[in-house]
Amino acid sequence: MTSLAWLMVPLAMIGVVRVCVVLVAADLYDLSLCRSRPLPYTPTVWVVIPAYNEELCVARAVQSVLDSEYEDVSVIVVDDGSVDGTVAALQGFGDRVHVVSQENAGKAAAINAGMHLVGDGLVMVLDADSTLSRSAVSKMVAHFADPMVLAAAANVKIADQRGVLGWVQRLEYAVVHRLKQGYTVFNCEYVIGGVGSMFRTSVVRACGYFDTDTMTEDIDFSMKILSLRGNFDWRIIFAADAIAYTQAVPSLKGLLRQRFRWKFGRLQAFYKHRSLFFGRSCSRLLSWVHLPYTAAGEVLVLFEPVFIYVVISATFQTGWFTGILLLCSVYTGVAVFTIVGDLTEPWRAKAPLLALAPLAYPLLMVIVFVDFVAVLRSLFTVLRGYRPVGRWEHVERTLTSVPG
């Protein structure tokens, strides 16, 4: 027990130092964002929305794009063999929206069908259950005025959170996306998520479009760009000022399904693009530090129950409750600095999150539990020899079932 505890202490300290460094880098990101001025760069933008049985939410997603303050934007919706009223829900938009229907082939195939219809400029991928802020496209385009930027991820926020799980996901998204700002400063971002992600159309073509052999086409394609282009002369970034909204998963069962897809798909992408680890095509900070640390973190999640047991057991054996209080204080501090440092939300929106900051540790332990189950299930899936590929994974959301 003592040896295990002494092993976990340095690991925990490394994690705390890493988070602190990245949070400081996130502050530097904010300074650069405040000082930047938009350049006269106004390319044509296409927004591709893949949809499968999305009759209750696809119109809302499309309308959010049409309401954009950016003028030169076109919408392409790819109906991937829906058996509900998805196509009917789009009829009211007329010629403003180009709707393409195909036999069901999976999300990546649907994205590719839309990508083949775009011209030169920029292309954004938006999930049919999500929406964009009015300034999202304009803010995103401004980042591409830098010719080194090949792809950018939007700042995705939880909208209409309900119940404990909703607030847990709201807090999780806030912390994770704050850290992504730091990764951008260090130029070691490797994930361009599927909600509101934007790419140069020339890069999409050069990379051969999205692959269909993994469960997370977005992580796969992001790492594919890095494999082919590297990050010495090019960058993939996080655009904190480009806001998109998605719904929280309301049930634990749905959250477990969603995170299994995320975890297994990430592991698939890591294995598929394993040449990025300790390679020479990208910076050492990404190839030798960030990616190996992230991969190790996926494995160490399996030992989280052991860590919790050691902490609780040692606390009750020694009567030294300061350790648990210190652990909770670290999580609370990270949550406070994350929330206060977010320049994209008004204080009235930050207030509820700040009130939850003292409970950050127990709340985020819900996500740790979900991640533990997802990684464990991924391990069993590998041992069984089953290899899930790209397809639609629907999880229960507020008022409707939408892809996770």
mmCIF file of N, CA and C in Angstrom, residues 16-111:
data_model
loop_
_atom_site.group_PDB
_atom_site.id
_atom_site.type_symbol
_atom_site.label_atom_id
_atom_site.label_comp_id
_atom_site.label_asym_id
_atom_site.label_seq_id
_atom_site.Cartn_x
_atom_site.Cartn_y
_atom_site.Cartn_z
ATOM 1 N N VAL A 16 -0.630 17.704 -12.081
ATOM 2 C CA VAL A 16 -0.971 19.042 -11.604
ATOM 3 C C VAL A 16 -0.090 20.098 -12.265
ATOM 4 N N VAL A 17 1.218 19.823 -12.340
ATOM 5 C CA VAL A 17 2.140 20.771 -12.972
ATOM 6 C C VAL A 17 1.780 20.971 -14.433
ATOM 7 N N ARG A 18 1.442 19.878 -15.114
ATOM 8 C CA ARG A 18 1.073 19.973 -16.530
ATOM 9 C C ARG A 18 -0.149 20.856 -16.717
ATOM 10 N N VAL A 19 -1.168 20.657 -15.898
ATOM 11 C CA VAL A 19 -2.386 21.451 -16.013
ATOM 12 C C VAL A 19 -2.096 22.925 -15.746
ATOM 13 N N CYS A 20 -1.275 23.211 -14.747
ATOM 14 C CA CYS A 20 -0.946 24.606 -14.419
ATOM 15 C C CYS A 20 -0.222 25.282 -15.566
ATOM 16 N N VAL A 21 0.727 24.591 -16.176
ATOM 17 C CA VAL A 21 1.476 25.154 -17.303
ATOM 18 C C VAL A 21 0.546 25.446 -18.472
ATOM 19 N N VAL A 22 -0.349 24.504 -18.760
ATOM 20 C CA VAL A 22 -1.278 24.684 -19.883
ATOM 21 C C VAL A 22 -2.252 25.820 -19.614
ATOM 22 N N LEU A 23 -2.694 25.974 -18.357
ATOM 23 C CA LEU A 23 -3.601 27.067 -18.022
ATOM 24 C C LEU A 23 -2.920 28.424 -18.178
ATOM 25 N N VAL A 24 -1.639 28.513 -17.824
ATOM 26 C CA VAL A 24 -0.898 29.757 -18.051
ATOM 27 C C VAL A 24 -0.802 30.039 -19.546
ATOM 28 N N ALA A 25 -0.561 28.993 -20.332
ATOM 29 C CA ALA A 25 -0.517 29.160 -21.783
ATOM 30 C C ALA A 25 -1.866 29.617 -22.323
ATOM 31 N N ALA A 26 -2.954 29.151 -21.698
ATOM 32 C CA ALA A 26 -4.291 29.582 -22.119
ATOM 33 C C ALA A 26 -4.471 31.082 -21.907
ATOM 34 N N ASP A 27 -3.881 31.614 -20.840
ATOM 35 C CA ASP A 27 -3.935 33.069 -20.612
ATOM 36 C C ASP A 27 -3.183 33.810 -21.716
ATOM 37 N N LEU A 28 -2.067 33.250 -22.150
ATOM 38 C CA LEU A 28 -1.315 33.851 -23.257
ATOM 39 C C LEU A 28 -2.142 33.819 -24.541
ATOM 40 N N TYR A 29 -2.904 32.749 -24.710
ATOM 41 C CA TYR A 29 -3.801 32.650 -25.863
ATOM 42 C C TYR A 29 -4.806 33.791 -25.841
ATOM 43 N N ASP A 30 -5.376 34.063 -24.663
ATOM 44 C CA ASP A 30 -6.351 35.147 -24.540
ATOM 45 C C ASP A 30 -5.736 36.491 -24.919
ATOM 46 N N LEU A 31 -4.499 36.718 -24.498
ATOM 47 C CA LEU A 31 -3.825 37.972 -24.827
ATOM 48 C C LEU A 31 -3.632 38.109 -26.326
ATOM 49 N N SER A 32 -3.241 37.028 -26.980
ATOM 50 C CA SER A 32 -3.034 37.086 -28.427
ATOM 51 C C SER A 32 -4.346 37.308 -29.156
ATOM 52 N N LEU A 33 -5.437 36.737 -28.611
ATOM 53 C CA LEU A 33 -6.751 36.900 -29.239
ATOM 54 C C LEU A 33 -7.238 38.338 -29.106
ATOM 55 N N CYS A 34 -6.991 38.952 -27.967
ATOM 56 C CA CYS A 34 -7.414 40.338 -27.746
ATOM 57 C C CYS A 34 -6.636 41.310 -28.633
ATOM 58 N N ARG A 35 -5.376 41.004 -28.896
ATOM 59 C CA ARG A 35 -4.538 41.915 -29.667
ATOM 60 C C ARG A 35 -4.672 41.730 -31.176
ATOM 61 N N SER A 36 -5.222 40.596 -31.597
ATOM 62 C CA SER A 36 -5.315 40.319 -33.029
ATOM 63 C C SER A 36 -6.384 41.184 -33.682
ATOM 64 N N ARG A 37 -6.141 41.534 -34.925
ATOM 65 C CA ARG A 37 -7.097 42.314 -35.713
ATOM 66 C C ARG A 37 -7.484 41.519 -36.950
ATOM 67 N N PRO A 38 -8.767 41.470 -37.278
ATOM 68 C CA PRO A 38 -9.198 40.711 -38.458
ATOM 69 C C PRO A 38 -8.608 41.275 -39.739
ATOM 70 N N LEU A 39 -8.119 40.405 -40.587
ATOM 71 C CA LEU A 39 -7.539 40.803 -41.861
ATOM 72 C C LEU A 39 -8.595 40.704 -42.954
ATOM 73 N N PRO A 40 -8.422 41.418 -44.060
ATOM 74 C CA PRO A 40 -9.397 41.367 -45.163
ATOM 75 C C PRO A 40 -9.343 40.031 -45.893
ATOM 76 N N TYR A 41 -9.858 39.000 -45.241
ATOM 77 C CA TYR A 41 -9.851 37.650 -45.811
ATOM 78 C C TYR A 41 -11.289 37.146 -45.803
ATOM 79 N N THR A 42 -11.899 37.042 -46.985
ATOM 80 C CA THR A 42 -13.322 36.686 -47.068
ATOM 81 C C THR A 42 -13.547 35.580 -48.098
ATOM 82 N N PRO A 43 -13.091 34.380 -47.819
ATOM 83 C CA PRO A 43 -13.289 33.264 -48.753
ATOM 84 C C PRO A 43 -14.719 32.746 -48.710
ATOM 85 N N THR A 44 -15.070 31.963 -49.689
ATOM 86 C CA THR A 44 -16.365 31.272 -49.664
ATOM 87 C C THR A 44 -16.315 30.163 -48.620
ATOM 88 N N VAL A 45 -17.401 30.031 -47.862
ATOM 89 C CA VAL A 45 -17.485 29.007 -46.818
ATOM 90 C C VAL A 45 -18.659 28.080 -47.112
ATOM 91 N N TRP A 46 -18.391 26.804 -47.054
ATOM 92 C CA TRP A 46 -19.445 25.790 -47.148
ATOM 93 C C TRP A 46 -19.589 25.121 -45.792
ATOM 94 N N VAL A 47 -20.828 24.885 -45.388
ATOM 95 C CA VAL A 47 -21.091 24.165 -44.137
ATOM 96 C C VAL A 47 -21.781 22.856 -44.493
ATOM 97 N N VAL A 48 -21.096 21.754 -44.220
ATOM 98 C CA VAL A 48 -21.626 20.424 -44.509
ATOM 99 C C VAL A 48 -22.238 19.856 -43.235
ATOM 100 N N ILE A 49 -23.516 19.459 -43.325
ATOM 101 C CA ILE A 49 -24.225 18.905 -42.168
ATOM 102 C C ILE A 49 -24.659 17.480 -42.502
ATOM 103 N N PRO A 50 -23.956 16.459 -41.991
ATOM 104 C CA PRO A 50 -24.392 15.069 -42.188
ATOM 105 C C PRO A 50 -25.566 14.775 -41.268
ATOM 106 N N ALA A 51 -26.569 14.064 -41.762
ATOM 107 C CA ALA A 51 -27.773 13.849 -40.959
ATOM 108 C C ALA A 51 -28.331 12.450 -41.174
ATOM 109 N N TYR A 52 -28.717 11.834 -40.068
ATOM 110 C CA TYR A 52 -29.373 10.530 -40.113
ATOM 111 C C TYR A 52 -30.477 10.509 -39.058
ATOM 112 N N ASN A 53 -31.717 10.488 -39.501
ATOM 113 C CA ASN A 53 -32.886 10.510 -38.608
ATOM 114 C C ASN A 53 -32.833 11.704 -37.649
ATOM 115 N N GLU A 54 -32.793 12.886 -38.219
ATOM 116 C CA GLU A 54 -32.642 14.115 -37.432
ATOM 117 C C GLU A 54 -33.807 15.085 -37.657
ATOM 118 N N GLU A 55 -35.019 14.574 -37.842
ATOM 119 C CA GLU A 55 -36.146 15.431 -38.179
ATOM 120 C C GLU A 55 -36.451 16.479 -37.106
ATOM 121 N N LEU A 56 -36.106 16.206 -35.852
ATOM 122 C CA LEU A 56 -36.456 17.110 -34.771
ATOM 123 C C LEU A 56 -35.434 18.224 -34.539
ATOM 124 N N CYS A 57 -34.241 18.100 -35.122
ATOM 125 C CA CYS A 57 -33.218 19.102 -34.805
ATOM 126 C C CYS A 57 -32.458 19.642 -36.017
ATOM 127 N N VAL A 58 -32.539 18.993 -37.179
ATOM 128 C CA VAL A 58 -31.718 19.426 -38.303
ATOM 129 C C VAL A 58 -32.091 20.825 -38.788
ATOM 130 N N ALA A 59 -33.375 21.183 -38.736
ATOM 131 C CA ALA A 59 -33.794 22.514 -39.188
ATOM 132 C C ALA A 59 -33.188 23.599 -38.309
ATOM 133 N N ARG A 60 -33.097 23.328 -37.033
ATOM 134 C CA ARG A 60 -32.494 24.292 -36.109
ATOM 135 C C ARG A 60 -31.018 24.505 -36.434
ATOM 136 N N ALA A 61 -30.314 23.410 -36.751
ATOM 137 C CA ALA A 61 -28.899 23.513 -37.102
ATOM 138 C C ALA A 61 -28.720 24.342 -38.380
ATOM 139 N N VAL A 62 -29.550 24.064 -39.380
ATOM 140 C CA VAL A 62 -29.467 24.793 -40.644
ATOM 141 C C VAL A 62 -29.771 26.278 -40.438
ATOM 142 N N GLN A 63 -30.813 26.568 -39.671
ATOM 143 C CA GLN A 63 -31.197 27.964 -39.451
ATOM 144 C C GLN A 63 -30.085 28.745 -38.764
ATOM 145 N N SER A 64 -29.351 28.093 -37.852
ATOM 146 C CA SER A 64 -28.257 28.785 -37.176
ATOM 147 C C SER A 64 -27.158 29.187 -38.148
ATOM 148 N N VAL A 65 -26.968 28.381 -39.194
ATOM 149 C CA VAL A 65 -25.973 28.734 -40.215
ATOM 150 C C VAL A 65 -26.485 29.881 -41.085
ATOM 151 N N LEU A 66 -27.749 29.801 -41.473
ATOM 152 C CA LEU A 66 -28.325 30.843 -42.317
ATOM 153 C C LEU A 66 -28.395 32.181 -41.582
ATOM 154 N N ASP A 67 -28.454 32.149 -40.264
ATOM 155 C CA ASP A 67 -28.487 33.384 -39.467
ATOM 156 C C ASP A 67 -27.097 33.967 -39.241
ATOM 157 N N SER A 68 -26.102 33.332 -39.786
ATOM 158 C CA SER A 68 -24.722 33.777 -39.581
ATOM 159 C C SER A 68 -24.508 35.181 -40.131
ATOM 160 N N GLU A 69 -23.675 35.959 -39.439
ATOM 161 C CA GLU A 69 -23.347 37.303 -39.904
ATOM 162 C C GLU A 69 -22.372 37.285 -41.086
ATOM 163 N N TYR A 70 -21.786 36.128 -41.365
ATOM 164 C CA TYR A 70 -20.894 35.991 -42.512
ATOM 165 C C TYR A 70 -21.745 35.790 -43.757
ATOM 166 N N GLU A 71 -21.491 36.550 -44.802
ATOM 167 C CA GLU A 71 -22.394 36.572 -45.958
ATOM 168 C C GLU A 71 -22.164 35.411 -46.931
ATOM 169 N N ASP A 72 -20.914 35.141 -47.287
ATOM 170 C CA ASP A 72 -20.631 34.162 -48.333
ATOM 171 C C ASP A 72 -20.557 32.751 -47.757
ATOM 172 N N VAL A 73 -21.714 32.232 -47.341
ATOM 173 C CA VAL A 73 -21.766 30.902 -46.753
ATOM 174 C C VAL A 73 -22.898 30.100 -47.387
ATOM 175 N N SER A 74 -22.622 28.840 -47.698
ATOM 176 C CA SER A 74 -23.608 27.946 -48.302
ATOM 177 C C SER A 74 -23.761 26.706 -47.436
ATOM 178 N N VAL A 75 -24.970 26.135 -47.436
ATOM 179 C CA VAL A 75 -25.265 24.978 -46.584
ATOM 180 C C VAL A 75 -25.535 23.757 -47.447
ATOM 181 N N ILE A 76 -24.886 22.659 -47.103
ATOM 182 C CA ILE A 76 -25.114 21.374 -47.762
ATOM 183 C C ILE A 76 -25.493 20.360 -46.691
ATOM 184 N N VAL A 77 -26.690 19.798 -46.788
ATOM 185 C CA VAL A 77 -27.131 18.763 -45.854
ATOM 186 C C VAL A 77 -27.121 17.427 -46.578
ATOM 187 N N VAL A 78 -26.439 16.450 -46.013
ATOM 188 C CA VAL A 78 -26.377 15.113 -46.602
ATOM 189 C C VAL A 78 -27.243 14.182 -45.765
ATOM 190 N N ASP A 79 -28.365 13.769 -46.335
ATOM 191 C CA ASP A 79 -29.272 12.840 -45.664
ATOM 192 C C ASP A 79 -28.770 11.426 -45.916
ATOM 193 N N ASP A 80 -28.300 10.787 -44.871
ATOM 194 C CA ASP A 80 -27.673 9.469 -45.010
ATOM 195 C C ASP A 80 -28.687 8.343 -44.807
ATOM 196 N N GLY A 81 -29.655 8.296 -45.701
ATOM 197 C CA GLY A 81 -30.629 7.212 -45.655
ATOM 198 C C GLY A 81 -31.577 7.278 -44.484
ATOM 199 N N SER A 82 -31.989 8.469 -44.084
ATOM 200 C CA SER A 82 -32.909 8.606 -42.960
ATOM 201 C C SER A 82 -34.252 7.959 -43.279
ATOM 202 N N VAL A 83 -34.883 7.406 -42.240
ATOM 203 C CA VAL A 83 -36.193 6.766 -42.424
ATOM 204 C C VAL A 83 -37.283 7.551 -41.714
ATOM 205 N N ASP A 84 -36.934 8.761 -41.245
ATOM 206 C CA ASP A 84 -37.929 9.617 -40.606
ATOM 207 C C ASP A 84 -38.206 10.821 -41.499
ATOM 208 N N GLY A 85 -38.579 11.936 -40.935
ATOM 209 C CA GLY A 85 -38.923 13.107 -41.728
ATOM 210 C C GLY A 85 -37.797 14.113 -41.870
ATOM 211 N N THR A 86 -36.550 13.664 -41.904
ATOM 212 C CA THR A 86 -35.408 14.578 -42.004
ATOM 213 C C THR A 86 -35.494 15.438 -43.258
ATOM 214 N N VAL A 87 -35.733 14.808 -44.407
ATOM 215 C CA VAL A 87 -35.799 15.551 -45.669
ATOM 216 C C VAL A 87 -36.979 16.511 -45.672
ATOM 217 N N ALA A 88 -38.110 16.073 -45.156
ATOM 218 C CA ALA A 88 -39.300 16.933 -45.101
ATOM 219 C C ALA A 88 -39.052 18.162 -44.234
ATOM 220 N N ALA A 89 -38.274 18.004 -43.168
ATOM 221 C CA ALA A 89 -37.990 19.128 -42.277
ATOM 222 C C ALA A 89 -37.158 20.208 -42.953
ATOM 223 N N LEU A 90 -36.525 19.863 -44.070
ATOM 224 C CA LEU A 90 -35.648 20.806 -44.772
ATOM 225 C C LEU A 90 -36.320 21.490 -45.953
ATOM 226 N N GLN A 91 -37.544 21.095 -46.270
ATOM 227 C CA GLN A 91 -38.208 21.637 -47.455
ATOM 228 C C GLN A 91 -38.514 23.122 -47.338
ATOM 229 N N GLY A 92 -38.708 23.616 -46.151
ATOM 230 C CA GLY A 92 -39.054 25.016 -45.968
ATOM 231 C C GLY A 92 -37.928 25.988 -46.296
ATOM 232 N N PHE A 93 -36.701 25.490 -46.433
ATOM 233 C CA PHE A 93 -35.565 26.369 -46.721
ATOM 234 C C PHE A 93 -35.385 26.639 -48.215
ATOM 235 N N GLY A 94 -36.044 25.856 -49.047
ATOM 236 C CA GLY A 94 -35.981 26.092 -50.485
ATOM 237 C C GLY A 94 -34.574 25.993 -51.046
ATOM 238 N N ASP A 95 -34.227 26.930 -51.932
ATOM 239 C CA ASP A 95 -32.932 26.902 -52.621
ATOM 240 C C ASP A 95 -31.776 27.353 -51.737
ATOM 241 N N ARG A 96 -32.067 27.835 -50.544
ATOM 242 C CA ARG A 96 -30.985 28.298 -49.669
ATOM 243 C C ARG A 96 -30.146 27.134 -49.129
ATOM 244 N N VAL A 97 -30.708 25.932 -49.198
ATOM 245 C CA VAL A 97 -30.009 24.759 -48.669
ATOM 246 C C VAL A 97 -29.966 23.675 -49.741
ATOM 247 N N HIS A 98 -28.789 23.134 -49.978
ATOM 248 C CA HIS A 98 -28.620 22.045 -50.936
ATOM 249 C C HIS A 98 -28.715 20.727 -50.169
ATOM 250 N N VAL A 99 -29.756 19.953 -50.459
ATOM 251 C CA VAL A 99 -29.977 18.687 -49.768
ATOM 252 C C VAL A 99 -29.612 17.530 -50.686
ATOM 253 N N VAL A 100 -28.773 16.645 -50.175
ATOM 254 C CA VAL A 100 -28.344 15.461 -50.923
ATOM 255 C C VAL A 100 -28.762 14.230 -50.142
ATOM 256 N N SER A 101 -29.390 13.265 -50.829
ATOM 257 C CA SER A 101 -29.798 12.022 -50.168
ATOM 258 C C SER A 101 -29.012 10.856 -50.745
ATOM 259 N N GLN A 102 -28.629 9.954 -49.854
ATOM 260 C CA GLN A 102 -27.895 8.767 -50.279
ATOM 261 C C GLN A 102 -28.298 7.594 -49.397
ATOM 262 N N GLU A 103 -27.926 6.380 -49.824
ATOM 263 C CA GLU A 103 -28.174 5.212 -48.994
ATOM 264 C C GLU A 103 -27.302 5.299 -47.748
ATOM 265 N N ASN A 104 -27.796 4.707 -46.668
ATOM 266 C CA ASN A 104 -27.072 4.784 -45.404
ATOM 267 C C ASN A 104 -25.678 4.170 -45.533
ATOM 268 N N ALA A 105 -24.665 4.988 -45.232
ATOM 269 C CA ALA A 105 -23.282 4.537 -45.367
ATOM 270 C C ALA A 105 -22.424 4.955 -44.183
ATOM 271 N N GLY A 106 -22.997 5.665 -43.208
ATOM 272 C CA GLY A 106 -22.218 6.096 -42.058
ATOM 273 C C GLY A 106 -21.881 7.575 -42.111
ATOM 274 N N LYS A 107 -21.483 8.101 -40.963
ATOM 275 C CA LYS A 107 -21.267 9.539 -40.843
ATOM 276 C C LYS A 107 -20.104 10.036 -41.697
ATOM 277 N N ALA A 108 -18.980 9.320 -41.681
ATOM 278 C CA ALA A 108 -17.823 9.755 -42.465
ATOM 279 C C ALA A 108 -18.141 9.779 -43.951
ATOM 280 N N ALA A 109 -18.873 8.770 -44.427
ATOM 281 C CA ALA A 109 -19.255 8.727 -45.839
ATOM 282 C C ALA A 109 -20.190 9.878 -46.182
ATOM 283 N N ALA A 110 -21.075 10.233 -45.244
ATOM 284 C CA ALA A 110 -21.987 11.355 -45.474
ATOM 285 C C ALA A 110 -21.213 12.670 -45.553
ATOM 286 N N ILE A 111 -20.225 12.834 -44.683
ATOM 287 C CA ILE A 111 -19.391 14.038 -44.735
ATOM 288 C C ILE A 111 -18.676 14.121 -46.076
#
